[in-house]
Short mmCIF file of C-alpha atoms (C1' of nucleotides) in Angstrom, two decimals:
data_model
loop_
_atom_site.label_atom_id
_atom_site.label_comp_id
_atom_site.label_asym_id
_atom_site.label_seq_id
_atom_site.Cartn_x
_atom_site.Cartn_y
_atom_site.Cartn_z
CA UNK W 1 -30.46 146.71 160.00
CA UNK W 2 -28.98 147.68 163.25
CA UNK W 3 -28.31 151.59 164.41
CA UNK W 4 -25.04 152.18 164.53
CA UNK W 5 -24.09 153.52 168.50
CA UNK W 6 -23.64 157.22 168.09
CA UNK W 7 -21.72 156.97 171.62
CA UNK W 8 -19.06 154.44 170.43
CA UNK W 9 -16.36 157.00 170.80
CA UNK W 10 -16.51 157.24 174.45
CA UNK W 11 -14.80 153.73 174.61
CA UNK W 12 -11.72 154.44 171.84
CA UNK W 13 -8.40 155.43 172.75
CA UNK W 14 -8.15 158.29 170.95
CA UNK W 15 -11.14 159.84 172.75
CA UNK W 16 -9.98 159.19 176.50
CA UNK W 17 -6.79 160.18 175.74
CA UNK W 18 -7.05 163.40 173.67
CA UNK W 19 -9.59 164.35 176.88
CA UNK W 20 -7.01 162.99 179.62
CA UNK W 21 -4.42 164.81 177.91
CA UNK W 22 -6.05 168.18 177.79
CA UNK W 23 -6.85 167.76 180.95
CA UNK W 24 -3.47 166.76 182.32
CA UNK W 25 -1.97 169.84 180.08
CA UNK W 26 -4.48 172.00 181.73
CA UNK W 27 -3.49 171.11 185.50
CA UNK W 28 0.30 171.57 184.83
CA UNK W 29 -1.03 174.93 183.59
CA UNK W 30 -2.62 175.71 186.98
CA UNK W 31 0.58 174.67 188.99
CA UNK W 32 2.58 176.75 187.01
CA UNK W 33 0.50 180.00 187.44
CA UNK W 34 1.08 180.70 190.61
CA UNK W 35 4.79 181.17 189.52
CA UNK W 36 4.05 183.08 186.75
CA UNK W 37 5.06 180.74 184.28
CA UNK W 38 2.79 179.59 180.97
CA UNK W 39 3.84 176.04 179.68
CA UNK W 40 5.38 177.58 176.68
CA UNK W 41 8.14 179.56 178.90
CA UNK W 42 8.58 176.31 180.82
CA UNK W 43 9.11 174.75 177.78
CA UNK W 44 11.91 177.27 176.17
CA UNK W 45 13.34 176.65 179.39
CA UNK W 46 13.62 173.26 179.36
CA UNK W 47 15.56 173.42 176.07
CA UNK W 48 17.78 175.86 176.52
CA UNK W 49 19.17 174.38 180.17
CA UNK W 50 19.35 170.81 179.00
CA UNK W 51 23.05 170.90 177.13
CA UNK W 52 23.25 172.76 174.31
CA UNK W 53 22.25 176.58 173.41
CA UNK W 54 19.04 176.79 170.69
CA UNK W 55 18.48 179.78 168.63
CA UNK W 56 14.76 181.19 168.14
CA UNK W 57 14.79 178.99 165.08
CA UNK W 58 15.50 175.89 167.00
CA UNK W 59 13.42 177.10 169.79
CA UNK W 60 10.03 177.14 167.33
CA UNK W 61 11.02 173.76 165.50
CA UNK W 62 11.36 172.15 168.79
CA UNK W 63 8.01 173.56 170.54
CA UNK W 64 6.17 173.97 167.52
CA UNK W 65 5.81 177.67 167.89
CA UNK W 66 5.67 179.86 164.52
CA UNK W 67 9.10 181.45 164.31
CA UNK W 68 6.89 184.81 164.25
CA UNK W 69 5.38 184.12 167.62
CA UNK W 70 8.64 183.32 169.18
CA UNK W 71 10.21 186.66 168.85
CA UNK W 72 7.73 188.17 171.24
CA UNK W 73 7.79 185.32 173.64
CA UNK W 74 11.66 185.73 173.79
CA UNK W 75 10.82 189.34 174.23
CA UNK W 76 8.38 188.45 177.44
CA UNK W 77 10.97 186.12 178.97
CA UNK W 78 13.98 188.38 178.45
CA UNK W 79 12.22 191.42 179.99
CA UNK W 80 11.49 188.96 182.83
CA UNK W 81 14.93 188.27 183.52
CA UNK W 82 15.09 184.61 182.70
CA UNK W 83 16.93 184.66 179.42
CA UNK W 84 19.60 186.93 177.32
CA UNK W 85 20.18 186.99 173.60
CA UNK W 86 23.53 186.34 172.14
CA UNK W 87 24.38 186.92 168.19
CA UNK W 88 25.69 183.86 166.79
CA UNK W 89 29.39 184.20 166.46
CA UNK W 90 29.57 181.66 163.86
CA UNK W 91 25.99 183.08 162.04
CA UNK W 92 25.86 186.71 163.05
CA UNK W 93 21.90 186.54 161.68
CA UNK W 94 20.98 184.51 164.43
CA UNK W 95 20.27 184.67 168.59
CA UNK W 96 21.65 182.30 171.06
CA UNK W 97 18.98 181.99 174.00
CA UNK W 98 20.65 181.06 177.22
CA UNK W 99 19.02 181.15 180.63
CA UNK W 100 20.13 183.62 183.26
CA UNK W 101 20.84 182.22 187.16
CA UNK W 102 17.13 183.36 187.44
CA UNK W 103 15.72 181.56 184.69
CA UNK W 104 17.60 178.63 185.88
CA UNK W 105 15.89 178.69 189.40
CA UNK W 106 12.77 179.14 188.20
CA UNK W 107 12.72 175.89 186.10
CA UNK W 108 14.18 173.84 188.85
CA UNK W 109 10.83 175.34 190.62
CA UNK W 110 8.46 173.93 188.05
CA UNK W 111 10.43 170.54 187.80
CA UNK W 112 10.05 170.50 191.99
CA UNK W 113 6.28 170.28 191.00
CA UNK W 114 5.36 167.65 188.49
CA UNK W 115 6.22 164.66 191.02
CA UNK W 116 3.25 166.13 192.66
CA UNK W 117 1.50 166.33 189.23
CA UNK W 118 1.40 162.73 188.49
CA UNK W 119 0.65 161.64 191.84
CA UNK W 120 -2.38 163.18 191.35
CA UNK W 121 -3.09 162.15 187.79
CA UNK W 122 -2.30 158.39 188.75
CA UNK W 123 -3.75 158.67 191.91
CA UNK W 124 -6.56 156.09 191.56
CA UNK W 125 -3.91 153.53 189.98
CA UNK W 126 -1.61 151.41 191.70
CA UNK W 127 2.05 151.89 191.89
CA UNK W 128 2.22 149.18 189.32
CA UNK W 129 -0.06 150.35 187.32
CA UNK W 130 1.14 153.61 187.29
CA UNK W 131 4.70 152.54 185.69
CA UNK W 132 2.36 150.67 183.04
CA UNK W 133 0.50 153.65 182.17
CA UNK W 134 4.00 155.67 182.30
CA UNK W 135 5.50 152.95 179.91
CA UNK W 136 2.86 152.58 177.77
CA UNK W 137 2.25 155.97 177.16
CA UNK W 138 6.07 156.16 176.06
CA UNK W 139 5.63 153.93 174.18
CA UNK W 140 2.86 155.38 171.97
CA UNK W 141 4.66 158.65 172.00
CA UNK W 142 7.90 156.62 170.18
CA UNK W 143 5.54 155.14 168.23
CA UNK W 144 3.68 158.05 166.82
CA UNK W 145 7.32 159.47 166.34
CA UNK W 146 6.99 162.51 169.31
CA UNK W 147 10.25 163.57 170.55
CA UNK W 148 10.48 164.84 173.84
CA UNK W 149 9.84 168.56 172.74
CA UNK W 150 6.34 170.47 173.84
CA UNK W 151 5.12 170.56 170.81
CA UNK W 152 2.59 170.50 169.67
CA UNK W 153 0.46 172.80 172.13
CA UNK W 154 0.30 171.73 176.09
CA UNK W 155 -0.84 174.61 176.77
CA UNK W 156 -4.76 174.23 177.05
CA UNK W 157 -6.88 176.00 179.02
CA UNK W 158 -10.08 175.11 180.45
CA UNK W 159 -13.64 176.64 180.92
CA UNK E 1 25.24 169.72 195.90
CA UNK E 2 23.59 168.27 193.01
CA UNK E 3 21.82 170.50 189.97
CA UNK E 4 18.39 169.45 189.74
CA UNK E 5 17.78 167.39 185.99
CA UNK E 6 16.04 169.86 183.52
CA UNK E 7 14.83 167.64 181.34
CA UNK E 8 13.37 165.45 184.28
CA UNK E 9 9.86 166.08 183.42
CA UNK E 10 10.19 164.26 180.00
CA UNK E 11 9.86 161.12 181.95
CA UNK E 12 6.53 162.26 183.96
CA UNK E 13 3.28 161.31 183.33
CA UNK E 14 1.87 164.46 183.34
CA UNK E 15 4.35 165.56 180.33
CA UNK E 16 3.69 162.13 178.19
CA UNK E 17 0.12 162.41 178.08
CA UNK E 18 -0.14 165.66 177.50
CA UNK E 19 1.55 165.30 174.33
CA UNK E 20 0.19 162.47 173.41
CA UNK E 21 -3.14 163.93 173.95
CA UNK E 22 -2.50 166.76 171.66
CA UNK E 23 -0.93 164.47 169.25
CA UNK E 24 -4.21 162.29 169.49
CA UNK E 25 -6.82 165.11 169.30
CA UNK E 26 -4.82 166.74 166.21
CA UNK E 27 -4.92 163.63 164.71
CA UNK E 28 -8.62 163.31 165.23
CA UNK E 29 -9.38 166.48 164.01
CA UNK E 30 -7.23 165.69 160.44
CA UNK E 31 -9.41 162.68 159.60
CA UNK E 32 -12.74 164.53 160.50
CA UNK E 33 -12.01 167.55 158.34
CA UNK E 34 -12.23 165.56 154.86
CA UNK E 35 -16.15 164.98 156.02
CA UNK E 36 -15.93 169.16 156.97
CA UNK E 37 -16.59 168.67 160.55
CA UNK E 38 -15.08 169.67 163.11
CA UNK E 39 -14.32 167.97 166.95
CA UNK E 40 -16.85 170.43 168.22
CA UNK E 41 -19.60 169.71 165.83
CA UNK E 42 -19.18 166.27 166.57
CA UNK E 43 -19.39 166.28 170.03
CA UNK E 44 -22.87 168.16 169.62
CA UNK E 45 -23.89 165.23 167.41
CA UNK E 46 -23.12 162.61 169.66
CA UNK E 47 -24.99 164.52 172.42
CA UNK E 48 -27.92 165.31 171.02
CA UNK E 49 -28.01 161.99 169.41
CA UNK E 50 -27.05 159.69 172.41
CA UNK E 51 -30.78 160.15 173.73
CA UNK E 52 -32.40 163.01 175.28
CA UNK E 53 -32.64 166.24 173.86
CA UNK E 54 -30.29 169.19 175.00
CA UNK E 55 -30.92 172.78 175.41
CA UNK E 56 -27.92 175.28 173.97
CA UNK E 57 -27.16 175.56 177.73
CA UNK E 58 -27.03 172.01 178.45
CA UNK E 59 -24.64 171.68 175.65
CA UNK E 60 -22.63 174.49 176.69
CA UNK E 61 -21.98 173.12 180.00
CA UNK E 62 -21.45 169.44 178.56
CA UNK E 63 -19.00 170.64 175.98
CA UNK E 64 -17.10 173.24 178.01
CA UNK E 65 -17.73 175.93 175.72
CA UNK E 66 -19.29 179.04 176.43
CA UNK E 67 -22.73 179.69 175.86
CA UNK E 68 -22.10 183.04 173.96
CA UNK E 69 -20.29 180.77 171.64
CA UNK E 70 -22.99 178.05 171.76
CA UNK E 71 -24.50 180.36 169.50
CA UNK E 72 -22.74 180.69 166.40
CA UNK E 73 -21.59 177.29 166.66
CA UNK E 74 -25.68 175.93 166.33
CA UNK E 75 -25.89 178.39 163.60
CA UNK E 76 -23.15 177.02 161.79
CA UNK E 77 -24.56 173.67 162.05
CA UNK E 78 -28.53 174.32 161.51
CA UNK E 79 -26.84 176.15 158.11
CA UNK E 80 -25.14 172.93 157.66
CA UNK E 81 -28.16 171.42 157.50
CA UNK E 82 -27.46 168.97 160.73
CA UNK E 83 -29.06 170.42 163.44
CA UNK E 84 -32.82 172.36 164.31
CA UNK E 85 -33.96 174.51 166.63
CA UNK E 86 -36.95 174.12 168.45
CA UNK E 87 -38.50 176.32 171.32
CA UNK E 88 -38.77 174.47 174.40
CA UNK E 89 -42.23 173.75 175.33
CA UNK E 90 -41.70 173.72 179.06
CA UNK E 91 -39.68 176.99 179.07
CA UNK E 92 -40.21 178.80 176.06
CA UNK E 93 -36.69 180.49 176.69
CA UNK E 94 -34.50 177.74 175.61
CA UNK E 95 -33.87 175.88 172.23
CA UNK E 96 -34.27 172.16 171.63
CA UNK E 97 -31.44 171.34 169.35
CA UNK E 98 -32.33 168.11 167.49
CA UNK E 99 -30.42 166.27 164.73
CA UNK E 100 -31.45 166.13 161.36
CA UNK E 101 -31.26 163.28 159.46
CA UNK E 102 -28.29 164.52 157.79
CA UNK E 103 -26.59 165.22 160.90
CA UNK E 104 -27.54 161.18 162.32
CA UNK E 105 -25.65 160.37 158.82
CA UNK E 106 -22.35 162.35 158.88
CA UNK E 107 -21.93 161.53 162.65
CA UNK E 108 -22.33 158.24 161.87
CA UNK E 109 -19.91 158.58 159.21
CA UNK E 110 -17.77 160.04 161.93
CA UNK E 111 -18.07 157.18 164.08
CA UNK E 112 -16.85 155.18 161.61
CA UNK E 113 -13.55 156.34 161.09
CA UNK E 114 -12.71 155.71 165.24
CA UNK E 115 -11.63 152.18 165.01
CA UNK E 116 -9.09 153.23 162.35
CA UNK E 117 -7.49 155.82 164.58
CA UNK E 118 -7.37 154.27 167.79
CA UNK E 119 -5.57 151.20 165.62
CA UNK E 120 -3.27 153.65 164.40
CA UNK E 121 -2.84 155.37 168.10
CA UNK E 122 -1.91 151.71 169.36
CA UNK E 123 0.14 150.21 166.41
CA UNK E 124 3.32 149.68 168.31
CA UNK E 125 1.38 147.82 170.93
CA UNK E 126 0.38 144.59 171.32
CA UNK E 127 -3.45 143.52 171.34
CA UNK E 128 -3.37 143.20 174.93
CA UNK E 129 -1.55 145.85 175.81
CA UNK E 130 -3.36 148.16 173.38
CA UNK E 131 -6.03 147.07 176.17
CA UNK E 132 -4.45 147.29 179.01
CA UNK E 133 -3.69 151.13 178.14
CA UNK E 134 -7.69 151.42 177.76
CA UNK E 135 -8.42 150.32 181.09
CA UNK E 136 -5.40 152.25 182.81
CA UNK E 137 -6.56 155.77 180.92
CA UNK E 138 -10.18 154.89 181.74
CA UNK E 139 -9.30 154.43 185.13
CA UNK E 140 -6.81 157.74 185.39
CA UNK E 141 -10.29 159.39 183.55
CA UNK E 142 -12.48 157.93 186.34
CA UNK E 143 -10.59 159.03 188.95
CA UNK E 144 -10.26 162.80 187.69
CA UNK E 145 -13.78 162.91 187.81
CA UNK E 146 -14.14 163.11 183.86
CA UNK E 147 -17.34 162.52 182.21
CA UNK E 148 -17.89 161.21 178.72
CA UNK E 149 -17.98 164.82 177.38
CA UNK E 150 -15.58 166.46 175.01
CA UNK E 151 -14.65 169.33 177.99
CA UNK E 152 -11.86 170.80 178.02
CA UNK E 153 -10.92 171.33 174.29
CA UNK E 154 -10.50 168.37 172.30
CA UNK E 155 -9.59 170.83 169.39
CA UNK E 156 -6.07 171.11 169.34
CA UNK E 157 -4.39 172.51 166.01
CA UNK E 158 -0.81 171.63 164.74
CA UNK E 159 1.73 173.92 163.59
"C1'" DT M 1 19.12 183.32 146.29
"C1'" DA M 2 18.09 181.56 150.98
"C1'" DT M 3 17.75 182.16 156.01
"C1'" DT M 4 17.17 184.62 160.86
"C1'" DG M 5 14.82 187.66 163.09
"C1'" DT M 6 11.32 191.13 162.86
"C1'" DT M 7 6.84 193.71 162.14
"C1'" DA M 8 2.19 194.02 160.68
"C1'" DT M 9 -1.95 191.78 159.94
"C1'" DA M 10 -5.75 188.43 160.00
"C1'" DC M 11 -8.31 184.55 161.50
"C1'" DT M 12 -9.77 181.37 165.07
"C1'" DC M 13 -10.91 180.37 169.79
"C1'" DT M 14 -12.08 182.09 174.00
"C1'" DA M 15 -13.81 185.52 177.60
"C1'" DT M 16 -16.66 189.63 179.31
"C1'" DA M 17 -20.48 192.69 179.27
"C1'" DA M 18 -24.94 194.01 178.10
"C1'" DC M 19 -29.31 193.38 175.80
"C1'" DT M 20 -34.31 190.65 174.91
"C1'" DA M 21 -37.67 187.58 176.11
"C1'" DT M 22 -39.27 184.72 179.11
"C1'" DA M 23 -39.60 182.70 183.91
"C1'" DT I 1 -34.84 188.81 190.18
"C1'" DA I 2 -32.98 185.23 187.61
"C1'" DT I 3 -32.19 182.48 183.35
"C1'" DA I 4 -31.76 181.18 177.92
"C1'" DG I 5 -30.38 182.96 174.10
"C1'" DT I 6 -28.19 186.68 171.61
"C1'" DT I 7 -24.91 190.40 170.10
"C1'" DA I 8 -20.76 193.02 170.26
"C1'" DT I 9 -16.22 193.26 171.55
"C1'" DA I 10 -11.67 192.21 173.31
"C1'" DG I 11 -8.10 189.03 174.29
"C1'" DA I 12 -5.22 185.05 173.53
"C1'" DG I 13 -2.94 181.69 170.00
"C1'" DT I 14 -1.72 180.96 165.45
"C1'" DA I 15 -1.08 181.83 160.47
"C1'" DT I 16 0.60 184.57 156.16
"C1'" DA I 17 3.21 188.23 153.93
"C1'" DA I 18 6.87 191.32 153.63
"C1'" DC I 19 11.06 193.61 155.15
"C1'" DA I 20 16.34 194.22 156.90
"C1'" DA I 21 20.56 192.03 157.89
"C1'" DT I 22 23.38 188.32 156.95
"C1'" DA I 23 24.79 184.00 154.65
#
DNA sequence: TATTGTTATACTCTATAACTATA
DNA sequence: TATAGTTATAGAGTATAACAATA
């Protein structure tokens, strides 16, 4: 009767990844830092300047942030400057959150620096393999059913 | 003059595996909690178990968790009845934490469930693609300098 | 009655400081 | 003096419950 090998996991998928991924969640962290920016406000962001305006509601479906939690960091980025709350016209219970000029500069900031990012995360891989990687990892993420919001958490810090 | 895409870094790697790496490590943590452990007791299992003993410390560093924290977290296991402390016979500072036989069985147990995951992780891919992604995130893993230890988090709660 | 935003509260995880016993 | 373990405490992130305004 043979031991079973108590370090299998290092080989599986779901262990390099889950520790690639925190990892990868943790350096975007560090880049944005310097601009005083946490994932989470990158990520409310993100929403609100790709088309259509999101109320809080929206905003903690989509990031995966208890509606609760969102108030205050509405309250954060609107004393910052980089969004304004509008009531609904159509539901007067609700907030429209819509960037301001400077909430729109800062995100095209944080999108200057991901390029960067992955060079450095694919930076032992080929350029071949890094499209592989890029189109396999899409791939999983349609496959597990992930949209393209943050959620859940990228925001993981380290140490 | 053309606006910068906000929604460009859906398409980076950076972005992808992050999420997927949350997605992964929730999902870990979901089939480990029927057997009540959690990702942190189980990477002190496989440590401790993979060969030489470890000192609180060594698991601290190892693990990426704080040695203050160390603490409560060997408590929680030696009440668990999976772990033991023993005073180090070199230095009589430091703790020996061994498994029990109990804790050899539930990591075991653990171990176990791995294959399962990682097919679900990979279902939309093909056999040799499943393995392809293995090598490329074992490579990307490799290259960040990442050893087979759980550090950063690995714990990463949904909703 | 249900929903949006809000406040208060609690629980977990993490981080800092200070203590003890050993080295 | 430095280190291993410990304790207490404070800060994030996240969860539940309850309320006011609106639907």
């Amino acid at each position: 009767m043979s031991e079973p090998d108590p370090t299998a996991y290092r080989h599986s998928v779901a262990f390099v990844l889950s520790q690639v991924g925190a990892h990868s969640a943790a350096l975007f962290a560090d880049r944005l830092k310097p601009l005083g920016v946490s994932p989470r406000e990158f990520a409310v962001l993100s929403h609100i300047a790709s088309g259509q305006p999101r109320t809080q509601q929206q905003l903690s479906e989509l990031l995966g942030v208890h509606r609760n939690n969102m108030v205050s960091l509405i309250d954060q980025m609107e004393t910052r400057g980089w969004v304004s709350r509008h009531r609904g016209e159509q539901d007067r219970r609700s907030f429209e959150i819509r960037p301001t000029p400077a909430g729109t500069h800062i995100l095209a900031r944080v999108n200057e620096l991901i390029p960067d990012l992955d060079a450095d995360l694919t930076a032992g891989l080929s350029k071949r393999d890094s499209r592989a990687l890029a189109d396999l990892l899409q791939a999983v993420a349609a496959n597990l059913g992930l949209t393209p919001a943050v959620h859940p958490s990228v925001s993981v810090d380290r140490h």
